[in-house]
Tab-separated table of C-alpha atoms and ligand atoms in Angstrom:
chain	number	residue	atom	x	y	z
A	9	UNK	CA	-26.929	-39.858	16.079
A	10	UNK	CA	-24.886	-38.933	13.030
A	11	UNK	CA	-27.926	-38.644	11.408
A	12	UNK	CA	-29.450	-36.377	13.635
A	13	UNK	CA	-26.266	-34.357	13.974
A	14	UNK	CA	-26.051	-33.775	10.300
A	15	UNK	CA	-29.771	-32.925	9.723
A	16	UNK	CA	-29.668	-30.313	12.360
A	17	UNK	CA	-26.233	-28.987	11.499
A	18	UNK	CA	-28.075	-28.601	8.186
A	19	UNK	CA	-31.070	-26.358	9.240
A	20	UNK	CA	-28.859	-24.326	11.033
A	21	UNK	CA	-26.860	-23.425	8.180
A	22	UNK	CA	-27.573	-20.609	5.997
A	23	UNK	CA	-28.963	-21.483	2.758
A	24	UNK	CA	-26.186	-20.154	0.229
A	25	UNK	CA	-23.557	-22.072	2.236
A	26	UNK	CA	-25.574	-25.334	2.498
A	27	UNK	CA	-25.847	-25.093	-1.050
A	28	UNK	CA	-22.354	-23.496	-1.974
A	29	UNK	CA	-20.872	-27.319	-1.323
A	30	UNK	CA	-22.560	-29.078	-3.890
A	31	UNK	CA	-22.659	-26.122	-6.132
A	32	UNK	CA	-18.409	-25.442	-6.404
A	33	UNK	CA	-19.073	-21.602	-5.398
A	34	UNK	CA	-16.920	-21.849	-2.315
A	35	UNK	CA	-17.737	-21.208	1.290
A	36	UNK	CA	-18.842	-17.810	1.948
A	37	UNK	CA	-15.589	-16.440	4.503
A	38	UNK	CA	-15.986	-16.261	8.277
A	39	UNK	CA	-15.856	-12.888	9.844
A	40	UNK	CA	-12.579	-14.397	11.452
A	41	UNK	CA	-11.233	-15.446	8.111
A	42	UNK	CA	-12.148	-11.403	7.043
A	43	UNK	CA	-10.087	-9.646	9.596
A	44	UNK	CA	-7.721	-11.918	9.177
A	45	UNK	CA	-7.443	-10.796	5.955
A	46	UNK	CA	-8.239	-7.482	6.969
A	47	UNK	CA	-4.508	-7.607	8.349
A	48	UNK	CA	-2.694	-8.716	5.319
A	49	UNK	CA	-1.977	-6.467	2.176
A	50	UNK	CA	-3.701	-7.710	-1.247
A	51	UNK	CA	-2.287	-6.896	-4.254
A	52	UNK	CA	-3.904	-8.651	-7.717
A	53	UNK	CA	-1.272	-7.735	-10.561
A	54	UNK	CA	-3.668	-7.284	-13.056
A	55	UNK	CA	-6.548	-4.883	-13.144
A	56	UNK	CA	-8.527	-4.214	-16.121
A	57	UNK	CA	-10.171	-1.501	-14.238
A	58	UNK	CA	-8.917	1.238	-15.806
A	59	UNK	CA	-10.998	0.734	-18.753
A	60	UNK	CA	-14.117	1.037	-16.586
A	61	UNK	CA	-12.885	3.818	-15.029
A	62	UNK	CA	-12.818	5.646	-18.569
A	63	UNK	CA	-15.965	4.166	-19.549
A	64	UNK	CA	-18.518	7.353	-21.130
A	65	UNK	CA	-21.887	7.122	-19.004
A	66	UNK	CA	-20.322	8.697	-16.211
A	67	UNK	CA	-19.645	4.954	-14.210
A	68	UNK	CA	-17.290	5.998	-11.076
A	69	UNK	CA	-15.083	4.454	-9.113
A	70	UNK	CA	-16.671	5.769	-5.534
A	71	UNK	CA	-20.221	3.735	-6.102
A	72	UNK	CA	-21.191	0.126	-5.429
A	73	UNK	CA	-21.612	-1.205	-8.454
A	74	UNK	CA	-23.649	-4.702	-9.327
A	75	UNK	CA	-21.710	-6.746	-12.007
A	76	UNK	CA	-24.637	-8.175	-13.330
A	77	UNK	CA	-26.353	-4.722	-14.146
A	78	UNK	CA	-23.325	-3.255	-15.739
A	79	UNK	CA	-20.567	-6.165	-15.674
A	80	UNK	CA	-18.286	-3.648	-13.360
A	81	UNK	CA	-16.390	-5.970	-10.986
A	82	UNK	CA	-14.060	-3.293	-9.221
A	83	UNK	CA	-15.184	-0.115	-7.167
A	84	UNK	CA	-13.893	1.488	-4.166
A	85	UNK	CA	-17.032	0.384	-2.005
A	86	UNK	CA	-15.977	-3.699	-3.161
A	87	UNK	CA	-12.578	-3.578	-2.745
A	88	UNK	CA	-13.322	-2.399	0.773
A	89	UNK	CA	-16.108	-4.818	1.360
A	90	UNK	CA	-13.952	-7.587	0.311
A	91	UNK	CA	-10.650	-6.777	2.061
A	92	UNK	CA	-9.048	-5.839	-1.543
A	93	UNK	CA	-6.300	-3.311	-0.749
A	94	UNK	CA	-4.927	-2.749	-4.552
A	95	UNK	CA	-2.936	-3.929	-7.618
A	96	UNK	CA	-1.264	-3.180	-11.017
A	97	UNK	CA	-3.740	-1.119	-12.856
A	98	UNK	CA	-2.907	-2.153	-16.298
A	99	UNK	CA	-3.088	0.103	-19.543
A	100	UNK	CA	-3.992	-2.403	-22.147
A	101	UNK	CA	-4.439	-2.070	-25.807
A	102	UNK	CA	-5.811	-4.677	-28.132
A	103	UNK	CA	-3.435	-5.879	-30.544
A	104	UNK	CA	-3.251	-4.084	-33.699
A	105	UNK	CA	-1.455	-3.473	-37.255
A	106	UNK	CA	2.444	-3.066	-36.812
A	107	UNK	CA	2.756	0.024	-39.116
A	108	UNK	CA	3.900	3.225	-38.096
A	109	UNK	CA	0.494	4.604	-38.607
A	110	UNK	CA	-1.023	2.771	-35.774
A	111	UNK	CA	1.708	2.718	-33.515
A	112	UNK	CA	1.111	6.167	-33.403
A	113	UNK	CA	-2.375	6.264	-32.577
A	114	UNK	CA	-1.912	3.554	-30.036
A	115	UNK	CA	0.902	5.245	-28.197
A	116	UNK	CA	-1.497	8.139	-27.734
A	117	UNK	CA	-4.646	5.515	-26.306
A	118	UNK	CA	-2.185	4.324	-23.804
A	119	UNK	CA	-0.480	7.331	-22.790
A	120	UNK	CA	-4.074	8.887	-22.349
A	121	UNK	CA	-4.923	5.395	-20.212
A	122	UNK	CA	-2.002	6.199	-18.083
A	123	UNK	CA	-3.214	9.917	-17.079
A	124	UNK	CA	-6.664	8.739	-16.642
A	125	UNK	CA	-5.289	6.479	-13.829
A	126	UNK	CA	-3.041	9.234	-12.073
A	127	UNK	CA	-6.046	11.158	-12.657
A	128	UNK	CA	-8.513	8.656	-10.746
A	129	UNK	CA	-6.402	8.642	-7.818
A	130	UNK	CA	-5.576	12.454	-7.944
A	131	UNK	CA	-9.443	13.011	-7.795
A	132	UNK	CA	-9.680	11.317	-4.725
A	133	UNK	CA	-6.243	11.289	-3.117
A	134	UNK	CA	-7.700	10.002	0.742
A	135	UNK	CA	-9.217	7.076	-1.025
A	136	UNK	CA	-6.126	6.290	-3.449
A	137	UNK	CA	-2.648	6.579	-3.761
A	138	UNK	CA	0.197	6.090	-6.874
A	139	UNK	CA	3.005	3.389	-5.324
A	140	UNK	CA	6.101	3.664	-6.988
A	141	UNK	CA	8.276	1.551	-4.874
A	142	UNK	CA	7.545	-2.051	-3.014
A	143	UNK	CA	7.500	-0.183	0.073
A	144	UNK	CA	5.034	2.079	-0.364
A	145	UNK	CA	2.107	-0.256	-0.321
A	146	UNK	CA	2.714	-1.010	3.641
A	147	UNK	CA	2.983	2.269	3.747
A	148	UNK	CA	-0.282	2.737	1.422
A	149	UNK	CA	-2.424	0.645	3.357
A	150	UNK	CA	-1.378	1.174	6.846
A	151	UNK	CA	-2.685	5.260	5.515
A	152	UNK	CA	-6.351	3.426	5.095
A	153	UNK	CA	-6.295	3.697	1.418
A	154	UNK	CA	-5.716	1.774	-2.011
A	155	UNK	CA	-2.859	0.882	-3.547
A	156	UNK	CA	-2.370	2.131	-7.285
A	157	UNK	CA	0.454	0.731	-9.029
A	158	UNK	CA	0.580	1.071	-12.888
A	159	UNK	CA	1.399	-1.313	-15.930
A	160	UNK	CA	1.146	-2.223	-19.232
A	161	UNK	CA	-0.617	-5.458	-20.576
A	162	UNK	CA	1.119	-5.261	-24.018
A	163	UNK	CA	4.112	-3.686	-25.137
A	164	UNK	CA	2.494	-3.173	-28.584
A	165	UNK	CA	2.148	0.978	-27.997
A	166	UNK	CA	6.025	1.912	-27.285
A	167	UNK	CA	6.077	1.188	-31.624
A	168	UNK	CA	9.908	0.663	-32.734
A	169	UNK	CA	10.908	2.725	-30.053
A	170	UNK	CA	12.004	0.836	-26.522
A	171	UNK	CA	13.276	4.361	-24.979
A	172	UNK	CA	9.313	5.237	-25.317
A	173	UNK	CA	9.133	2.623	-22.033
A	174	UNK	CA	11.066	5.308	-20.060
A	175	UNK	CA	8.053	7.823	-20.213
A	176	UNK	CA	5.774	4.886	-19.370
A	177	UNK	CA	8.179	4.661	-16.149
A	178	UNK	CA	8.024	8.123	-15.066
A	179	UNK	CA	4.565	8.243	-14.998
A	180	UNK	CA	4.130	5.063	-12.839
A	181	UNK	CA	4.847	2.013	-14.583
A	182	UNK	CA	6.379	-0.918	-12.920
A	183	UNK	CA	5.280	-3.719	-14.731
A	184	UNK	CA	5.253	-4.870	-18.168
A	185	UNK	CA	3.801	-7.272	-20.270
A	186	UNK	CA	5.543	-8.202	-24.022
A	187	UNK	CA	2.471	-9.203	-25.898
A	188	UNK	CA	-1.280	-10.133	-25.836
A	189	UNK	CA	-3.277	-12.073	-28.208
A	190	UNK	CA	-1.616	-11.935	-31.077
A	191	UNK	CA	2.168	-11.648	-31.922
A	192	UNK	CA	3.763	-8.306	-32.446
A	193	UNK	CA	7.078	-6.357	-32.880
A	194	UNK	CA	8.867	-7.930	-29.658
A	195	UNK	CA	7.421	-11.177	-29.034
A	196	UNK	CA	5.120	-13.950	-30.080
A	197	UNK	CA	1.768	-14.836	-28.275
A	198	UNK	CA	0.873	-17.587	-27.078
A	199	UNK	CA	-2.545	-17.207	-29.068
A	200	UNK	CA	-1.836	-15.937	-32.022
A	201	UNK	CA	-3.596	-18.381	-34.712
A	202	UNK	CA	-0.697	-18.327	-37.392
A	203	UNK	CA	1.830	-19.698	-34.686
A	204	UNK	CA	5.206	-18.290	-33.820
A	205	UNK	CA	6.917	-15.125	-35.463
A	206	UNK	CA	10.240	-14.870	-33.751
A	207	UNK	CA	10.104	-17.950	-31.948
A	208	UNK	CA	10.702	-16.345	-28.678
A	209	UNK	CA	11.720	-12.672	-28.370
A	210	UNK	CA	12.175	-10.716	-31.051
A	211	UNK	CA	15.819	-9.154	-31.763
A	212	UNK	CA	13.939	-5.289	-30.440
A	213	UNK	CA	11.900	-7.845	-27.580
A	214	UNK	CA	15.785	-8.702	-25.980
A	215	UNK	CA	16.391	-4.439	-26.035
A	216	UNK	CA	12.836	-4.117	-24.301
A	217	UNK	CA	13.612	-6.559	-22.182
A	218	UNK	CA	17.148	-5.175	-21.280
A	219	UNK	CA	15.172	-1.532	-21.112
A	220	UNK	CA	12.973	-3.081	-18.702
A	221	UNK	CA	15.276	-4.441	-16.051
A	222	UNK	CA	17.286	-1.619	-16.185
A	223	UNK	CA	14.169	0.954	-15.500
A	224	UNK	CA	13.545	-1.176	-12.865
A	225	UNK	CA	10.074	-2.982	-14.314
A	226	UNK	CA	8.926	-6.033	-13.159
A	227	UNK	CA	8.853	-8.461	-15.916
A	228	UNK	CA	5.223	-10.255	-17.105
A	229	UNK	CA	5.499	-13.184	-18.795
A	230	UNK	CA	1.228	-13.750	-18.953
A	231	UNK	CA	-0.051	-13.776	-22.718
A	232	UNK	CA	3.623	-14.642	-24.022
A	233	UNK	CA	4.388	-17.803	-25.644
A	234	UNK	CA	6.232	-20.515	-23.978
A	235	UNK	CA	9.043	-19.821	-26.056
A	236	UNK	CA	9.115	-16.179	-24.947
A	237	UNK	CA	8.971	-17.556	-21.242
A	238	UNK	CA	11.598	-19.532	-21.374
A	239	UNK	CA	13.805	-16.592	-22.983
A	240	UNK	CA	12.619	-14.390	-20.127
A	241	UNK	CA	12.905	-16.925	-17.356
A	242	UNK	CA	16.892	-17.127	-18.859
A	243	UNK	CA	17.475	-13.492	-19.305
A	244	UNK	CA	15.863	-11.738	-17.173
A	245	UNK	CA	18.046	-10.379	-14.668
A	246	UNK	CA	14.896	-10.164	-12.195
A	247	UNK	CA	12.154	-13.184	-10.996
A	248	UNK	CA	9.750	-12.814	-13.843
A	249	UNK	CA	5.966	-12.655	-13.009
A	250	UNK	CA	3.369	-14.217	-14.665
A	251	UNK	CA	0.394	-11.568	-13.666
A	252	UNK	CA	-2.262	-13.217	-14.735
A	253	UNK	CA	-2.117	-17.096	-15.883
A	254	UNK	CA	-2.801	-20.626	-15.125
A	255	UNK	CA	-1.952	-24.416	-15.132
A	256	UNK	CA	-1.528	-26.905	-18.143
A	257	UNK	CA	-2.035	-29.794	-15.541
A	258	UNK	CA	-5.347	-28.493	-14.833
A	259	UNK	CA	-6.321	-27.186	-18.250
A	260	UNK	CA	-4.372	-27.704	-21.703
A	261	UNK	CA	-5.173	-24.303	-22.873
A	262	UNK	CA	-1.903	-22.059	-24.748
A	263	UNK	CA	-2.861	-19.502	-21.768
A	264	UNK	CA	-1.579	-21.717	-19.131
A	265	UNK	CA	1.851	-22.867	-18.253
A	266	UNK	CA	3.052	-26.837	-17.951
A	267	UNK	CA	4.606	-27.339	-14.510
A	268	UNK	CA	8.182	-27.791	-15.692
A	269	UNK	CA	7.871	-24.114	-16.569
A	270	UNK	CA	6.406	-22.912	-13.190
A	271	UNK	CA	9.632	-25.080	-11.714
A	272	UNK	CA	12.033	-22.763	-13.558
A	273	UNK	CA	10.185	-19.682	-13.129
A	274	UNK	CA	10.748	-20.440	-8.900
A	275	UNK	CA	13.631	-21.850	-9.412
A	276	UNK	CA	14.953	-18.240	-10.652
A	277	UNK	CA	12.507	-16.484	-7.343
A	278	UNK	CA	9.603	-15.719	-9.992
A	279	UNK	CA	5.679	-15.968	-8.990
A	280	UNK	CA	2.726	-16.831	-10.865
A	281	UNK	CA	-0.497	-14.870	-10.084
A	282	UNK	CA	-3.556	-17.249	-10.905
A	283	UNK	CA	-5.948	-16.048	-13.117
A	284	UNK	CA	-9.999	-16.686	-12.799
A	285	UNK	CA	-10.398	-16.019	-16.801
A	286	UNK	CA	-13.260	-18.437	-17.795
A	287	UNK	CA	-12.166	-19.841	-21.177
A	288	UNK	CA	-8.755	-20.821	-19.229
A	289	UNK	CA	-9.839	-22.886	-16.316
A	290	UNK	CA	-11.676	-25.377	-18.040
A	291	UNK	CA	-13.269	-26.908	-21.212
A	292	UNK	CA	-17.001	-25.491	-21.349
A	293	UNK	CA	-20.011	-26.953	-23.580
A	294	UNK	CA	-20.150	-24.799	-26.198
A	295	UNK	CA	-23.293	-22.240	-25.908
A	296	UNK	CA	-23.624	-20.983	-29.732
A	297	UNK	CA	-26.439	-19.292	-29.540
A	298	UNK	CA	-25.043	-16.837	-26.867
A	299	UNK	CA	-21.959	-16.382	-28.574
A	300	UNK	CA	-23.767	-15.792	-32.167
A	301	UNK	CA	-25.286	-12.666	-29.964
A	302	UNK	CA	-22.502	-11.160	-28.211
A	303	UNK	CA	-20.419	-11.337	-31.757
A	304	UNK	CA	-23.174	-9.624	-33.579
A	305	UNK	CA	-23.809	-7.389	-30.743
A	306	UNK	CA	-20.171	-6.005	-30.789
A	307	UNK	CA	-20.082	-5.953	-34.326
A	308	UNK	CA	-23.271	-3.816	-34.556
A	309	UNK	CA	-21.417	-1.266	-31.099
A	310	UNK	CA	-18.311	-1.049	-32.769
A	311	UNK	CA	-15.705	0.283	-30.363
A	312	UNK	CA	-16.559	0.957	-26.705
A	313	UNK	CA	-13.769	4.031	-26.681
A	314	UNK	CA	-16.034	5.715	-29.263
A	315	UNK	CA	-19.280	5.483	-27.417
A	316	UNK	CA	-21.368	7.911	-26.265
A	317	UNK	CA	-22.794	7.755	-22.954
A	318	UNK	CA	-26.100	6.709	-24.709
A	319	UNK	CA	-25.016	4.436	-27.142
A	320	UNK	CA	-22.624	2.873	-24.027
A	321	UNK	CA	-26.108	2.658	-21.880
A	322	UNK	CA	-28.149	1.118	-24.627
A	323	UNK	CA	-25.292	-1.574	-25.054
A	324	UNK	CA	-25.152	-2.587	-21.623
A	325	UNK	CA	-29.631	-2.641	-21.702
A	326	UNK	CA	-28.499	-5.265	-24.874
A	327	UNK	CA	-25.978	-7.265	-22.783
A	328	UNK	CA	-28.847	-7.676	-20.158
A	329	UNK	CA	-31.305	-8.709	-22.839
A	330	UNK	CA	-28.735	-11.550	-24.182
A	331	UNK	CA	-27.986	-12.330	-20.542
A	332	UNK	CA	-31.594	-13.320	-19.767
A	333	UNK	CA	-32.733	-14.590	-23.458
A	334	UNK	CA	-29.063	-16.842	-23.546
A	335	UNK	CA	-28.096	-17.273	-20.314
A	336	UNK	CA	-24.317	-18.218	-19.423
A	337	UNK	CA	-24.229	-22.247	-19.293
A	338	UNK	CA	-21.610	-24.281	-17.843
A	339	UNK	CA	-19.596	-21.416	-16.172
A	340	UNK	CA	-16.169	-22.170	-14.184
A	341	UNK	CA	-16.927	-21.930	-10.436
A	342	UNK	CA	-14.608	-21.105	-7.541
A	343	UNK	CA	-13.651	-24.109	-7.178
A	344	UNK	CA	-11.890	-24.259	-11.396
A	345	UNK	CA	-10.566	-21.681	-10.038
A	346	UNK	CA	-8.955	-22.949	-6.716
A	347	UNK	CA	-8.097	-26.639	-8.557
A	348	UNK	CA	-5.194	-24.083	-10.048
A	349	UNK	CA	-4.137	-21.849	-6.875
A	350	UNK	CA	-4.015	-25.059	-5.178
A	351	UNK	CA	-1.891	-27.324	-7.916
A	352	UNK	CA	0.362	-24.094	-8.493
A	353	UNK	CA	1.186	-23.862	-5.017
A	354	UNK	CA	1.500	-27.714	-4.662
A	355	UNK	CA	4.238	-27.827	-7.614
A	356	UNK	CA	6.213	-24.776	-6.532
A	357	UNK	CA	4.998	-24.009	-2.859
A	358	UNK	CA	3.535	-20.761	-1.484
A	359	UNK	CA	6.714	-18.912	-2.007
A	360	UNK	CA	5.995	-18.405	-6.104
A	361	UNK	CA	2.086	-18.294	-6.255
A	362	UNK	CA	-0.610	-15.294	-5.886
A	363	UNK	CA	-3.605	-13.622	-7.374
A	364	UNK	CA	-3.804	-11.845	-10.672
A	365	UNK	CA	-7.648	-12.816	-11.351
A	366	UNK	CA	-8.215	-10.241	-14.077
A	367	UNK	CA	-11.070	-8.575	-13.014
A	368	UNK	CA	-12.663	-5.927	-15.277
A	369	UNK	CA	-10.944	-8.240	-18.445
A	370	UNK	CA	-13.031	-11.486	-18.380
A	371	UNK	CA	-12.173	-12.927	-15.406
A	372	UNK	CA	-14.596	-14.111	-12.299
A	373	UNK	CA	-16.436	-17.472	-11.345
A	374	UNK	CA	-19.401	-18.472	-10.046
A	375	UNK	CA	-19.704	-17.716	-6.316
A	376	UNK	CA	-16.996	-15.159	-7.142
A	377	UNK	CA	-18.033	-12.444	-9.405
A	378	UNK	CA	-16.337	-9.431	-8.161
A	379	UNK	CA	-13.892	-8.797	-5.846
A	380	UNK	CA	-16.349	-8.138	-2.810
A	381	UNK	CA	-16.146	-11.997	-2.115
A	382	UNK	CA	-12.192	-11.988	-1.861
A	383	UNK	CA	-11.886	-13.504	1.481
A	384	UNK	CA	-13.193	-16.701	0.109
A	385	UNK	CA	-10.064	-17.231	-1.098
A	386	UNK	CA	-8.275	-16.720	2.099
A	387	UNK	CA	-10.921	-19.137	3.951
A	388	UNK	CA	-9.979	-21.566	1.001
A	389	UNK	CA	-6.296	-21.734	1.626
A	390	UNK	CA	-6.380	-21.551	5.254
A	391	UNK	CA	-8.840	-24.780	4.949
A	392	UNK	CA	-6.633	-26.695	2.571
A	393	UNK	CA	-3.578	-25.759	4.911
A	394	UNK	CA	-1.915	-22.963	4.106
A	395	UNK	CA	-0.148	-20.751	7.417
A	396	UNK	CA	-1.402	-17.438	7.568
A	397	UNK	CA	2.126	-15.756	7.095
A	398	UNK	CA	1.889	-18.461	3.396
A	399	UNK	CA	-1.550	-16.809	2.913
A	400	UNK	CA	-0.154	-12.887	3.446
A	401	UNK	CA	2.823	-14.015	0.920
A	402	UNK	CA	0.332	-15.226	-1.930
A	403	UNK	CA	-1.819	-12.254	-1.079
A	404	UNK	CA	0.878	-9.467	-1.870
A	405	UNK	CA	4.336	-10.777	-0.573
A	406	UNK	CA	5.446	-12.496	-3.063
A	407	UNK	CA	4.650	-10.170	-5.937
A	408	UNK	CA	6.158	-7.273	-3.343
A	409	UNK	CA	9.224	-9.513	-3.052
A	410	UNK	CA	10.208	-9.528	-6.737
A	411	UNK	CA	9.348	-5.946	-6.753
A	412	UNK	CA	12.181	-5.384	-4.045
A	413	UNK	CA	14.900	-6.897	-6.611
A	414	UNK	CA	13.457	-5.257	-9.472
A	415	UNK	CA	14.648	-2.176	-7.686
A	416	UNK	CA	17.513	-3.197	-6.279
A	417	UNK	CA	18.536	-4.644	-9.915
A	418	UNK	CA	17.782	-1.101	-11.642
A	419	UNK	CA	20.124	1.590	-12.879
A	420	UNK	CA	19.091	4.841	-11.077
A	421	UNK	CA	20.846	6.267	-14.512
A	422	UNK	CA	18.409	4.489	-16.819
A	423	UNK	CA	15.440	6.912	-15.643
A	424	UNK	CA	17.184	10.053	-15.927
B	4	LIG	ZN1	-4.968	-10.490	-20.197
């Protein structure tokens, strides 16, 4: 009978989730699961989207878009499809020389990023709107639309000068990173290959810091070394967020955080928003061939800000050709990525964990490519457990929470 019962249960099933089990690409959501969902707000803290959204052959933010055609994993038709009400739309910069020279040039980059977000959601103000306070995304979302808060990855464009962070506020800002992959004037990485710099902060890192909380900025800890963690984790006079990291139990990558950490990051209120990044939810077999390509491929494109739309077109027709000629082997599923969501919230409970997946910036698994599959995740955590009001705080209350205390920490003189 249990035989029978099985084989028929079987047949009946649709093919991608009979297969998804064996597979790790999770269960495909329930339309139950999706308006459940539908009623919570979702917040990711760290969108790389903004880079797409300036990218030269015309790509926009109204279409459907299919990642594997031009590697876009954000677009208003997605985020609607998959229940994916907003986030922190970061301006990042790459890590560069620390001479006056090019902290000059990269102030510009970023304070160009920052208009081209206000200008994305000024082009289209039903389908977006700027939140500048933790209540505004209720607000936001209960209006039908997206929710656009802005900040920084790494500090590395406000130069020498931490009063430059004050400009970054008044046009949106609310949440900063320190540093990215390498180490620079306020704080080490926790990538950089020569090892530690400062050893934590550096003496102008404590002033940003101190700038930070007093503008009223949520403090993100992702890309930091532990040493810098720890220092913000004791200074900070707000929770500190990690927007966009993972576990050392799971994986022993520099990227990730040991749980001892993630116990005094709650312990203080702070949150860390998992992160579906490849290369840090897992060890992969190594796939040389593919990587000799892409290396020699960007090295022959030089910088994507410089592109035409042409040259932009012909790279992505290049990516497609690598793509099928070196496929991707051994990619993290959603399942690498839920082993983390799940051991984070088992160490410090569903008060201090969320989603910061870093779409648009490397991240997405297999069975979860963009963020039109979202709900997955909510079908995930309601089958491992997890309360529905737990689910809405990992979603976007949590991250709202430390926004709250951010605010009511601030100086309403430091913006002035
Ligand atoms: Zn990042």
């Amino acid at each position: 009978m249990a035989f029978r019962l099985l084989a028929s249960a079987a047949l009946l099933l649709p093919l991608q989730a009979a297969h998804a089990a064996s597979d790790g690409s999770g269960e495909p959501a329930s339309p139950e699961v999706v308006a459940l969902q539908r009623d919570m707000i979702t917040l990711d803290t760290h969108l790389d989207t903004p880079e797409t959204v300036d990218r030269p052959d015309g790509w926009s933010i109204m279409d459907w878009h299919d990642v594997r055609s031009d590697y876009s994993q954000v677009d208003l038709p997605r985020m609607k499809a998959g229940e994916f009400d907003g986030g922190f739309w970061a301006i990042y910069t790459p890590q560069g020389p620390l001479d006056a020279e090019h902290y000059a040039k990269v102030r510009d980059f970023a304070v160009m990023r920052g208009m081209s977000i206000r200008l994305m959601v000024a082009s289209y103000p039903d389908q977006f709107e700027l939140a500048l306070k933790a209540d505004d995304a209720a607000r936001i979302n209960a209006e039908g639309k997206r929710i656009v808060y802005m900040s920084i990855e790494n500090a590395y464009p406000l130069g020498m000068d931490v009063s430059m962070l004050k400009l970054f506020y008044k046009m949106g800002v609310r949440e900063t990173g320190f540093a990215h992959f390498r180490n620079n004037q306020f704080a080490d990485s926790s990538t950089d290959p020569d090892g530690p710099k400062w050893h934590g902060l550096s003496p102008l890192g404590l002033e940003l810091l101190a700038e930070a909380n007093k503008l009223g900025m949520i403090i993100d800890g992702s890309h930091s070394s532990d040493e810098v963690l720890d220092q913000l984790i004791a200074k900070s006079t707000t929770p500190v967020v990690l927007s966009h990291s993972g576990c050392k139990a799971i994986y022993d990558n520099p990227r990730n955080v040991d749980d001892n950490r993630l116990r005094a990051l709650a312990a203080k209120g702070g949150v860390i928003q998992i992160n579906s990044y490849g290369g840090y939810l897992r060890a992969r077999k190594p796939n040389p061939e593919r990587a000799a390509a892409a290396k020699a491929l960007s090295a022959e494109m030089g910088d994507e800000a410089n592109m035409t739309a042409e040259q932009y077109s012909a790279m992505l027709a290049k990516r497609r050709e690598i793509d099928a000629k070196y496929p991707e082997t051994d990619k993290p599923t959603f399942d690498d990525f839920m082993k983390h969501l799940l051991h984070a919230l088992q160490v410090v409970g569903p008060d201090h964990v969320g989603i910061g997946m870093d779409w648009d910036g490397g991240g997405g698994v297999v069975g979860l490519e963009d963020v039109s599959g979202l709900p997955k995740i909510t079908a995930a955590l309601l089958k491992a457990g997890y309360s529905k009001d737990d689910v809405a705080k990992i979603w976007g209350g949590n991250v709202l929470r430390v926004l709250r205390q951010v605010e009511a920490a601030a100086d309403p003189k430091a913006a002035e």
